[in-house]
mmCIF file of C-alpha atoms in Angstrom:
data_model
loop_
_atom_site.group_PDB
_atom_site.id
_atom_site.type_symbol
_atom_site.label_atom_id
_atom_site.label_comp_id
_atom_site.label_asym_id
_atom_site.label_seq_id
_atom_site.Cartn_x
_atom_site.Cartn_y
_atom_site.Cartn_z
ATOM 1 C CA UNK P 1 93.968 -91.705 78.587
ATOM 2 C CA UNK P 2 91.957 -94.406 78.762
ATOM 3 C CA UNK P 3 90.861 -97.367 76.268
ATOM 4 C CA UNK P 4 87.687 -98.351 76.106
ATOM 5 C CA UNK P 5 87.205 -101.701 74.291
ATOM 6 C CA UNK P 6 90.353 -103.693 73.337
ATOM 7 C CA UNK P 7 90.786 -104.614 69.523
ATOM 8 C CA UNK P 8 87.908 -101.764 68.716
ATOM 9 C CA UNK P 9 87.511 -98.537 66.721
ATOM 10 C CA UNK P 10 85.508 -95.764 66.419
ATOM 11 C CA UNK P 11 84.273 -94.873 63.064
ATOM 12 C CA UNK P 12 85.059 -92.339 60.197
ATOM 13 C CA UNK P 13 85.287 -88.948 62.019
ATOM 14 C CA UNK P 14 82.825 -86.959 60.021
ATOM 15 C CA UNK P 15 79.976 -89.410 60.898
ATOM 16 C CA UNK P 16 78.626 -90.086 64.540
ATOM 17 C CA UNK P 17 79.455 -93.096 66.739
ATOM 18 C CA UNK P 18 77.915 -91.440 70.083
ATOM 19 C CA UNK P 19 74.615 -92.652 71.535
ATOM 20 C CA UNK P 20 73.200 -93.565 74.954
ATOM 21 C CA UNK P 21 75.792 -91.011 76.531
ATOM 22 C CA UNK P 22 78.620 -94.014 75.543
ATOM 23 C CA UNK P 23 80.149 -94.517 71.602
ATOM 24 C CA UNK P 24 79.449 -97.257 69.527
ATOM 25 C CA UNK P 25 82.812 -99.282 68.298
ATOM 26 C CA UNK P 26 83.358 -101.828 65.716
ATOM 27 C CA UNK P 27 85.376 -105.026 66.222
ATOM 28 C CA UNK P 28 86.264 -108.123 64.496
ATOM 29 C CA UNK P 29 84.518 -111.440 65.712
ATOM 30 C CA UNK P 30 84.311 -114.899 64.929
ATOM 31 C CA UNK P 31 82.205 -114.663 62.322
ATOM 32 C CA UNK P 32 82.860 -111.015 60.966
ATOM 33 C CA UNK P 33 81.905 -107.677 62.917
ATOM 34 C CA UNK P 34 80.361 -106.653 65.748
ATOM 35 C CA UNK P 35 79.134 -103.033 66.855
ATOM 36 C CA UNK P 36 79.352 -102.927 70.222
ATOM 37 C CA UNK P 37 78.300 -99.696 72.942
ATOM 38 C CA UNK P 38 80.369 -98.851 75.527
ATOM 39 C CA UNK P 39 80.468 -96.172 78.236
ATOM 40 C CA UNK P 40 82.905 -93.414 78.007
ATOM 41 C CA UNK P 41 84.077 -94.807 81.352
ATOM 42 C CA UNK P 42 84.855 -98.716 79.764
ATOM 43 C CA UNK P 43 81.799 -100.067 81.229
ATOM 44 C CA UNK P 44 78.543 -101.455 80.318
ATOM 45 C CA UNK P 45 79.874 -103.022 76.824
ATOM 46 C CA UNK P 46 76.693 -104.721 75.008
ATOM 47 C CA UNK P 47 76.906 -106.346 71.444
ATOM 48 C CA UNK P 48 74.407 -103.808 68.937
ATOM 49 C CA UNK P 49 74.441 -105.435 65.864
ATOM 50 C CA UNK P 50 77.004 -108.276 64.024
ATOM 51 C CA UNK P 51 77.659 -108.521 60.380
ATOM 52 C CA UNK P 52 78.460 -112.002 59.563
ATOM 53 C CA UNK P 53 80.673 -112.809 56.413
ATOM 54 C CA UNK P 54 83.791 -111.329 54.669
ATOM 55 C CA UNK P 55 84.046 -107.601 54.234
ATOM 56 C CA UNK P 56 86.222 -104.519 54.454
ATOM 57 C CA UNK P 57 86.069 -103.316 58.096
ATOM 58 C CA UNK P 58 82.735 -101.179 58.060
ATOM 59 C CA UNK P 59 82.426 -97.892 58.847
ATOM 60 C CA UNK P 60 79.510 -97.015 60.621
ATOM 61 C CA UNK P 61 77.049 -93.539 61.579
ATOM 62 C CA UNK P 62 74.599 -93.220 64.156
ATOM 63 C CA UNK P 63 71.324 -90.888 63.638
ATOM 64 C CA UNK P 64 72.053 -87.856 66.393
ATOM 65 C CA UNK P 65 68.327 -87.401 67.418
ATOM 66 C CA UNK P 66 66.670 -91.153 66.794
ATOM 67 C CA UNK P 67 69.520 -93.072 66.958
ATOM 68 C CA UNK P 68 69.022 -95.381 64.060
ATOM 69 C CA UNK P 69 72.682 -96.704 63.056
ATOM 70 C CA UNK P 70 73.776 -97.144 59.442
ATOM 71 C CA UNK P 71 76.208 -99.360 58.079
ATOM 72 C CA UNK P 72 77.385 -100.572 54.513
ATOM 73 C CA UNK P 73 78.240 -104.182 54.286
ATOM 74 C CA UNK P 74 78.579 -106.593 51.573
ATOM 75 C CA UNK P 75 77.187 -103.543 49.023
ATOM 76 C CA UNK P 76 74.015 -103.665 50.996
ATOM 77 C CA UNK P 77 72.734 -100.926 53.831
ATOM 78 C CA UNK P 78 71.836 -102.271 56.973
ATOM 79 C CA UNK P 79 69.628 -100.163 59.769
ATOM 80 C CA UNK P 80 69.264 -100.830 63.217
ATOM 81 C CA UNK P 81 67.165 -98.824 65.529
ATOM 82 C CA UNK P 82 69.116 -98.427 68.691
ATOM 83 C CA UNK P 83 66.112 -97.500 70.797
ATOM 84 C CA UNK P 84 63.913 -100.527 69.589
ATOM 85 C CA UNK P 85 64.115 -104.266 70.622
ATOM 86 C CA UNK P 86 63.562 -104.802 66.662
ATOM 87 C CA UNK P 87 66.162 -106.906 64.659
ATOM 88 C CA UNK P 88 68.493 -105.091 61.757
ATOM 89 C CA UNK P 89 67.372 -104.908 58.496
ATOM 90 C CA UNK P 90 68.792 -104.586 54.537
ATOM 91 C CA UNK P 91 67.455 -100.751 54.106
ATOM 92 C CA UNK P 92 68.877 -100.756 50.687
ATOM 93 C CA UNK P 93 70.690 -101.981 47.727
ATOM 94 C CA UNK P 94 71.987 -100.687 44.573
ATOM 95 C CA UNK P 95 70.765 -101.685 41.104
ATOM 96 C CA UNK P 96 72.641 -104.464 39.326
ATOM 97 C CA UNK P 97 75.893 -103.489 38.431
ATOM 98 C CA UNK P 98 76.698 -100.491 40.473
ATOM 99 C CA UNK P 99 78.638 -100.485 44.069
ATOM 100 C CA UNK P 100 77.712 -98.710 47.149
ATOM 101 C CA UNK P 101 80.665 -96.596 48.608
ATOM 102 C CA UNK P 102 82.061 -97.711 51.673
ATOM 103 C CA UNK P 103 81.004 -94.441 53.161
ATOM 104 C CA UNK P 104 77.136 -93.548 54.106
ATOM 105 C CA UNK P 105 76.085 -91.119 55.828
ATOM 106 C CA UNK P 106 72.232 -90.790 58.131
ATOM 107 C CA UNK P 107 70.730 -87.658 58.532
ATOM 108 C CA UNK P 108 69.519 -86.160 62.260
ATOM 109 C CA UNK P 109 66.301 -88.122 62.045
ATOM 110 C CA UNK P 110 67.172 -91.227 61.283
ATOM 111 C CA UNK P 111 64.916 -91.126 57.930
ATOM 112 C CA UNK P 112 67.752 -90.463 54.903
ATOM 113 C CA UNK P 113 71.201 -91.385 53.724
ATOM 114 C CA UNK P 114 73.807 -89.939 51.675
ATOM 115 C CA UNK P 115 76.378 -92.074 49.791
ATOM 116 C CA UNK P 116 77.990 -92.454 46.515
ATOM 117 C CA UNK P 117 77.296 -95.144 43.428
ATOM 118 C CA UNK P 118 79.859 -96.382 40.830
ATOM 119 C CA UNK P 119 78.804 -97.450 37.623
ATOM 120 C CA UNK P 120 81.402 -97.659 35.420
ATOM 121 C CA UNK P 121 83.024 -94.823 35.197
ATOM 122 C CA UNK P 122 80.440 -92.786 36.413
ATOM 123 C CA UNK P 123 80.101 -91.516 40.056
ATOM 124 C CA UNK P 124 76.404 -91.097 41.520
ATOM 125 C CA UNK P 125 75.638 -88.878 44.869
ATOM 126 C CA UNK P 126 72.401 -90.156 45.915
ATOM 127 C CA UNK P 127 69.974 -89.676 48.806
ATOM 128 C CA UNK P 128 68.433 -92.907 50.315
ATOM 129 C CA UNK P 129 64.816 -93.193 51.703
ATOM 130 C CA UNK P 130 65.035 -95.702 54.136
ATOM 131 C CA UNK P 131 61.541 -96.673 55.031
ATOM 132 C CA UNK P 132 61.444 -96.708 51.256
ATOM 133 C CA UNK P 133 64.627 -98.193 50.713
ATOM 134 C CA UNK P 134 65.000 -95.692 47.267
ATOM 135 C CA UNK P 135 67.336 -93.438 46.228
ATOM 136 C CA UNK P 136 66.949 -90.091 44.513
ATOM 137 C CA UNK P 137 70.207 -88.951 42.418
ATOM 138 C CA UNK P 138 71.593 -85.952 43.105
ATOM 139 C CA UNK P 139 74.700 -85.384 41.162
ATOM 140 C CA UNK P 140 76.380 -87.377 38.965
ATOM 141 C CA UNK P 141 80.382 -86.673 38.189
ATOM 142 C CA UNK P 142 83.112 -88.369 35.977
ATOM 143 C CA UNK P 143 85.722 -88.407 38.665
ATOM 144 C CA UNK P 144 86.404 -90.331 41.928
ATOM 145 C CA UNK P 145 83.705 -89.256 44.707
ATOM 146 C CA UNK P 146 83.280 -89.888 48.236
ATOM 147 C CA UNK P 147 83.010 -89.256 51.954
ATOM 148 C CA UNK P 148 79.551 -88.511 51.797
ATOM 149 C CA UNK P 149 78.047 -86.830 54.900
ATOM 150 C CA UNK P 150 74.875 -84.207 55.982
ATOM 151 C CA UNK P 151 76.355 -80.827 57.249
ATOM 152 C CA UNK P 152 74.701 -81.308 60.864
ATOM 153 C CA UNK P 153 73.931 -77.288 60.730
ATOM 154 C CA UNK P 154 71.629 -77.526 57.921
ATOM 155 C CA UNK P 155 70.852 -80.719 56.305
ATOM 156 C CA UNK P 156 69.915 -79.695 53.126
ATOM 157 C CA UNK P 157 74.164 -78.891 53.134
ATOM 158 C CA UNK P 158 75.504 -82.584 52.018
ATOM 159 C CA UNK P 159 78.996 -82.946 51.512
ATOM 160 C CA UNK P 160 81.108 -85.083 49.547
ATOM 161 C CA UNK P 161 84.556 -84.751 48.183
ATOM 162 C CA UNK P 162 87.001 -85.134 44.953
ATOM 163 C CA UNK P 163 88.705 -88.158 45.833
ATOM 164 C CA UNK P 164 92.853 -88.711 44.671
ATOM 165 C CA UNK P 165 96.429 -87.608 45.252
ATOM 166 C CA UNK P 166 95.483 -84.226 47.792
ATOM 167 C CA UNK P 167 99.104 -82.547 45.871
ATOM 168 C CA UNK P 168 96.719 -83.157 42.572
ATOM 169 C CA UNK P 169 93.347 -82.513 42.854
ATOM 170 C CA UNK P 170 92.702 -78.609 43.076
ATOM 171 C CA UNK P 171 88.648 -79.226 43.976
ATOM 172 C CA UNK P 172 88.675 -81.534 47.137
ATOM 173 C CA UNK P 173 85.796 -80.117 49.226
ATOM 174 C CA UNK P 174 82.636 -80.110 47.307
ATOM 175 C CA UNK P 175 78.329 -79.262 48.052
ATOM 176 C CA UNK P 176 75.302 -80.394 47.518
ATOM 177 C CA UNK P 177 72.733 -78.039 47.839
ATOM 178 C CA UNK P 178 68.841 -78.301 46.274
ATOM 179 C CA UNK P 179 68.877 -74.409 45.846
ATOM 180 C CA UNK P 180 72.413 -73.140 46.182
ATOM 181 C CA UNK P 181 74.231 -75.647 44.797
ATOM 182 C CA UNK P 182 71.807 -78.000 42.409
ATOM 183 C CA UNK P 183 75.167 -79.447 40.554
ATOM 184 C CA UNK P 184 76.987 -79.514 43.272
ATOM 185 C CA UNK P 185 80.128 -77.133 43.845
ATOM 186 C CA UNK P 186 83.537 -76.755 45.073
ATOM 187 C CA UNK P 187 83.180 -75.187 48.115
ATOM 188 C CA UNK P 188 86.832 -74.424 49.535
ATOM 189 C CA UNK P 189 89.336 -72.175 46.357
ATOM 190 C CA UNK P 190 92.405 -73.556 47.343
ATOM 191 C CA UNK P 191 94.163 -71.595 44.873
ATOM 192 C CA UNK P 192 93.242 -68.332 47.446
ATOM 193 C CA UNK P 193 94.030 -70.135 50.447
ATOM 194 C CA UNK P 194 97.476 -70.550 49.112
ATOM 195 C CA UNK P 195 100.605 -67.624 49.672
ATOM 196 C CA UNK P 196 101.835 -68.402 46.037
ATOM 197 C CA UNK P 197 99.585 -67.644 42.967
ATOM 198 C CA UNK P 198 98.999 -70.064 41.029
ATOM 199 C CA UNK P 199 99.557 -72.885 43.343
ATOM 200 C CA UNK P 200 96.866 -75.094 45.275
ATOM 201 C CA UNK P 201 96.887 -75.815 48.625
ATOM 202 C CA UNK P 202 96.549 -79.460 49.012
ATOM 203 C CA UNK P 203 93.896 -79.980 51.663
ATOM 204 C CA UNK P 204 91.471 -83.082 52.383
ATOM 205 C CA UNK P 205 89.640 -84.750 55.504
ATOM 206 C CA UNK P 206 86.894 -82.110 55.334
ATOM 207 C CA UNK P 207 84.488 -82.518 58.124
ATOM 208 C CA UNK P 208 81.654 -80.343 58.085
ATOM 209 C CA UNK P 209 80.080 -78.705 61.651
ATOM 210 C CA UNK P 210 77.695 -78.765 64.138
ATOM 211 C CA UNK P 211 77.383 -75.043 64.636
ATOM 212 C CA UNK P 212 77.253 -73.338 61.260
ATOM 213 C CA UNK P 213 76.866 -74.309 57.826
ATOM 214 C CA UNK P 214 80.421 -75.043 56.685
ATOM 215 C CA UNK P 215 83.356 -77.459 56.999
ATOM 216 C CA UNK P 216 86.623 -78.104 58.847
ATOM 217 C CA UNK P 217 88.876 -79.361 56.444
ATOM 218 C CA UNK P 218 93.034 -80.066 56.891
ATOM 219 C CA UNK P 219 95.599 -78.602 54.424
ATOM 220 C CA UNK P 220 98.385 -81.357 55.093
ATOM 221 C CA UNK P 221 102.022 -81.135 55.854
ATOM 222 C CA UNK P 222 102.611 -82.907 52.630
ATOM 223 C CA UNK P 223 100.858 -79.419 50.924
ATOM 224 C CA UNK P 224 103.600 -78.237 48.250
ATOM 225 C CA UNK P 225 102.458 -74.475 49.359
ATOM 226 C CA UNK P 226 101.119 -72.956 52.849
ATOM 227 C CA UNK P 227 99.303 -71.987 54.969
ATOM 228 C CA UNK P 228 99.307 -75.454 56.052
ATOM 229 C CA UNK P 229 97.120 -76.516 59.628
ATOM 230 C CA UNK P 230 93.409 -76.755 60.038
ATOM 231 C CA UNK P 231 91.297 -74.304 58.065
ATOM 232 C CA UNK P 232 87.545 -73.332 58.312
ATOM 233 C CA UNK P 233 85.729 -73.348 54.560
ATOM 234 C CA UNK P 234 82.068 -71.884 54.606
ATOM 235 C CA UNK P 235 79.614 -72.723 51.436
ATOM 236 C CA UNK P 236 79.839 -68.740 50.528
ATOM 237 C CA UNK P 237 83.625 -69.152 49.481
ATOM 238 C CA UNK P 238 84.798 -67.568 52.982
ATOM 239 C CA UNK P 239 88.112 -68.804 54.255
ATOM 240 C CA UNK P 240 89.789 -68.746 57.730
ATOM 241 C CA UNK P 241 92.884 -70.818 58.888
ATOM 242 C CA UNK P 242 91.737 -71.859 62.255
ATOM 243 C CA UNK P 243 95.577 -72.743 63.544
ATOM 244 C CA UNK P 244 98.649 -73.344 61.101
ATOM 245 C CA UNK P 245 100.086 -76.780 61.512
ATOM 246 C CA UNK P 246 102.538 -78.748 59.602
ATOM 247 C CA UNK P 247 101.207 -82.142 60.371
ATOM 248 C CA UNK P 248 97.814 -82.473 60.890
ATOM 249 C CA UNK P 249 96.364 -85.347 58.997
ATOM 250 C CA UNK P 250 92.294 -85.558 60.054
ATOM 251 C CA UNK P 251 89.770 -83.019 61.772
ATOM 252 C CA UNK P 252 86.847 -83.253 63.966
ATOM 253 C CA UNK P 253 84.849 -80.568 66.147
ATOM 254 C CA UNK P 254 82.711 -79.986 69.000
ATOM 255 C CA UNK P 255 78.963 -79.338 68.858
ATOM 256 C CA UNK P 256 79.413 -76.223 69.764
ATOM 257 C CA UNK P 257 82.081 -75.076 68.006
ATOM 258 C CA UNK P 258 84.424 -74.518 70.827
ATOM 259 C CA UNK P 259 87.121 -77.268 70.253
ATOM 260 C CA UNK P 260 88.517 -78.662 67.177
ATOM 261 C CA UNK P 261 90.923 -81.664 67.547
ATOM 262 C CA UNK P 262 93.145 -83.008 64.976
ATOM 263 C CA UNK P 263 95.558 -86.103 64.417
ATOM 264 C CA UNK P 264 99.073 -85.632 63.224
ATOM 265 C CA UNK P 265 101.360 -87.144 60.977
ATOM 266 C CA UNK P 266 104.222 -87.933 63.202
ATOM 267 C CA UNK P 267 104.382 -86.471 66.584
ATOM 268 C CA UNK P 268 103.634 -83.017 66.914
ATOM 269 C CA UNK P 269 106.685 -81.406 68.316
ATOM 270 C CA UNK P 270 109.205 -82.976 66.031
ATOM 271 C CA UNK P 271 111.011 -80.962 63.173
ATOM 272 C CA UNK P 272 109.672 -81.189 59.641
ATOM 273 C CA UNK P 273 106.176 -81.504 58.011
ATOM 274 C CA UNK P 274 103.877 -84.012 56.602
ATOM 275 C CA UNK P 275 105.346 -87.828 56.987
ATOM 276 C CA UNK P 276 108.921 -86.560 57.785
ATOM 277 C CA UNK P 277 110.283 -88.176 60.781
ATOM 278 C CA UNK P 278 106.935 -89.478 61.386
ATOM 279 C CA UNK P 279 108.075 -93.313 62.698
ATOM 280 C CA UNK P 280 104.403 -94.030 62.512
ATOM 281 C CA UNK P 281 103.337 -92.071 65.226
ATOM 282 C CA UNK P 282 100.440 -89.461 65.771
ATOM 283 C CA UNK P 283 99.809 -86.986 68.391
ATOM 284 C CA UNK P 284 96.171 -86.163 69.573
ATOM 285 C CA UNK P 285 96.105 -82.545 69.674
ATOM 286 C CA UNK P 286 93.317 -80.037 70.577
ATOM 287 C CA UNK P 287 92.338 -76.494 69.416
ATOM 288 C CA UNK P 288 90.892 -73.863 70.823
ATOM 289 C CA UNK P 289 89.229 -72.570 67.486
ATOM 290 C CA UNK P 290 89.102 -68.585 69.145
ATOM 291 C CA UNK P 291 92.535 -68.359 69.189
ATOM 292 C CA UNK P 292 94.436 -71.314 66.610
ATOM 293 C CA UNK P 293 96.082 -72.136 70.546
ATOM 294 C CA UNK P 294 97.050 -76.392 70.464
ATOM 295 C CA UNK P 295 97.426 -78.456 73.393
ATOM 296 C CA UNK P 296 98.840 -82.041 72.847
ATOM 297 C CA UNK P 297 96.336 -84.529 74.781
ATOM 298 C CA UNK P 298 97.910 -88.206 73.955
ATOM 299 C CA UNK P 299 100.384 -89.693 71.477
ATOM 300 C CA UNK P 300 99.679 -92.941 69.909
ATOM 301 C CA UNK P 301 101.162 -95.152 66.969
ATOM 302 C CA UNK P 302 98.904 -96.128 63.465
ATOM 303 C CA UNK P 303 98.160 -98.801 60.777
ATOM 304 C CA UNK P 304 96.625 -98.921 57.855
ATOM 305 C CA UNK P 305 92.549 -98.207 58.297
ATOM 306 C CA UNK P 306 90.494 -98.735 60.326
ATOM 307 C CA UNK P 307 93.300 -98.175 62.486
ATOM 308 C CA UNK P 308 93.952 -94.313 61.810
ATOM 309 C CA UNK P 309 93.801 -92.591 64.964
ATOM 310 C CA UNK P 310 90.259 -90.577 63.614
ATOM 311 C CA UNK P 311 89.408 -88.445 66.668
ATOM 312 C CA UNK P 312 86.076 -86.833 67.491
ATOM 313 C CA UNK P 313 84.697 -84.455 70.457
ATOM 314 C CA UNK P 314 81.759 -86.449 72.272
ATOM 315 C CA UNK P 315 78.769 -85.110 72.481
ATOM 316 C CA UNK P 316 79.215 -83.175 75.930
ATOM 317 C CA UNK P 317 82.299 -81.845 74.323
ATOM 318 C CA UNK P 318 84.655 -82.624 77.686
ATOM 319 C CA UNK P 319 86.735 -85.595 76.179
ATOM 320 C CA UNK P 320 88.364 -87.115 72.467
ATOM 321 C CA UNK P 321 87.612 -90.192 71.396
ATOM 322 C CA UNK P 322 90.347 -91.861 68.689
ATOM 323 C CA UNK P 323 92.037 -95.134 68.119
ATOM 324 C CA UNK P 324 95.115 -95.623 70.498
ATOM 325 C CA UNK P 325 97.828 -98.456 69.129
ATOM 326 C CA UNK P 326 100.420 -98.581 71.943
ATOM 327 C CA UNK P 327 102.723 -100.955 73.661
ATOM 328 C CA UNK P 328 100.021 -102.727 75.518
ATOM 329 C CA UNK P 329 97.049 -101.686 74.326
ATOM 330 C CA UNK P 330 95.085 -101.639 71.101
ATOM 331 C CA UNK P 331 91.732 -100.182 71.138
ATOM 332 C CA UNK P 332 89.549 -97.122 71.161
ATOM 333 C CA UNK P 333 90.547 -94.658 73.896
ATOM 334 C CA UNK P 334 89.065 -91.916 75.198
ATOM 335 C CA UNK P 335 91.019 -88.454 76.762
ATOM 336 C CA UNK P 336 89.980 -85.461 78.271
ATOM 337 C CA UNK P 337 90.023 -81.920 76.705
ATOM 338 C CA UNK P 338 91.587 -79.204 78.428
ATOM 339 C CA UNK P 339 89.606 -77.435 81.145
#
């Protein structure tokens, strides 16, 4: 294991921090945040874009093919184009009276973002034009929505979720699809993943892939009902648990499909499920998503965000990038996968 940038971390694992073969990381400064790029090796660290002022620590996503990086601060969108010497700008901003979620997601080209809008009591997914710097609605709901994000397989996929207590919503992982899905649906029945009729599964940290249309999502350790582990949700109701697991907490994947890797509530080899025995430790554990077979890579310790451990597969799926709190060290870190 290795950390990359001391007092860093990478972003929400269903959006992209990768470019320029290195990750970009977000810090606190002096005067707020800074995005920095660093090599996967610790070197070559360079300051990307700063975000002066008070704020929640941002969460940010980078465009896979143009590299244009997104982030929401201060209820504004900013938009820097990694590849150009040209300075950030405000891409967007709600109307009066509604909030931008803390969550926005940039498709492949670097032209569109997904989020979500409050109003009220009403919840708004929207699609941003960002040359435009408008946003088209897409669907509106009554209830608590978030975690907004293209499915990288097929864009016209986007994802977003039922936000609250996972042990009491029934309809976490929901759809947006123009043809399929014009309403939006709930894409994972957790009452037929579960072993007892009746009962939900209670699942959450959906993270949809690279290689097919269709999401990765966790049913936790906290689940009142089984199977518990990672499980593999596809728009057409289709189901597979990918590897039973009583503490995995959130999910990412490799671009090709090969690896999954997951963080865990407590460490992985100790008796009991969910936040039993956890002493606020994680394990950083891969699987091979053929056969549901896990292989612990690091253990590390967690706060409150953005200090989750969040792991993700790089790009040349070899290594796992996550956020490492340890004895003498606080940063992002970076280990490899098995062979």
């Amino acid at each position: 294991m290795n950390v990359l940038a001391e007092g860093a971390y990478a972003t929400y694992p269903h959006y992209n921090g990768y470019w320029h073969g290195g990750v970009a990381l977000v810090r606190e400064s002096g005067r707020g945040y800074e995005v920095v790029g660093v090599g996967l090796d610790g070197a070559d660290q360079v300051v990307l874009l700063e975000l002066e002022g008070d704020g929640a620590p941002p969460w940010i996503d980078i465009a896979v093919e143009s590299e244009t990086l997104i982030v929401p601060w201060q209820n504004r969108l900013v938009v820097k184009e990694l590849r150009e010497a040209q300075a950030a700008r405000v891409a967007y901003a709600p109307p009066d009276g509604a909030t931008m979620d803390g969550l926005v997601g940039v498709s492949a080209d670097g032209r569109r973002a997904v989020t979500v809008l409050t109003a009220g009591e009403e919840r708004t997914l929207v699609e941003i034009d960002l040359a435009a710097g408008t946003a088209k609605s897409l669907v509106r709901v009554d209830w608590w929505a978030n975690h907004a994000h293209y499915c990288p397989a097929d864009e016209q996929w986007i994802a977003f979720s039922h936000e609250g207590s996972a042990s009491t919503v029934p309809d976490r992982v929901w759809a947006y699809h123009p043809v399929y899905a014009p309403k939006g649906v709930a894409v994972a029945d957790q009452f037929a993943m579960s072993t007892e009729p009746g009962r939900p599964v209670a699942v959450g940290h959906e993270r949809w892939m690279f290689h097919r249309p269709g999401a990765l999502v966790v049913a936790y350790g906290e689940s009142p009902v089984g199977p518990r582990g990672l499980w593999e949700v596809l728009p057409d109701g289709t189901t597979r648990l990918v590897s039973a697991g009583d503490r995995d907490w959130h999910c990412g994947i490799s671009r090709d499909g090969r690896w999954a890797v997951v963080d865990t509530s407590g460490p992985a080899d100790t008796p009991g499920r969910g936040w039993q025995n956890a002493d606020h430790q994680s394990s950083i554990v891969a699987i091979d998503t053929r056969t549901g077979e896990r292989t612990v890579l690091a253990t590390t310790t967690h706060e409150n965000h953005p200090y989750h451990p969040h792991p993700s597969v790089t790009p040349d799926g070899r290594s796992v990038v996550f956020n490492h709190i340890g004895p003498t060290a606080r940063g992002a870190a970076v280990v490899e996968l098995p062979g």
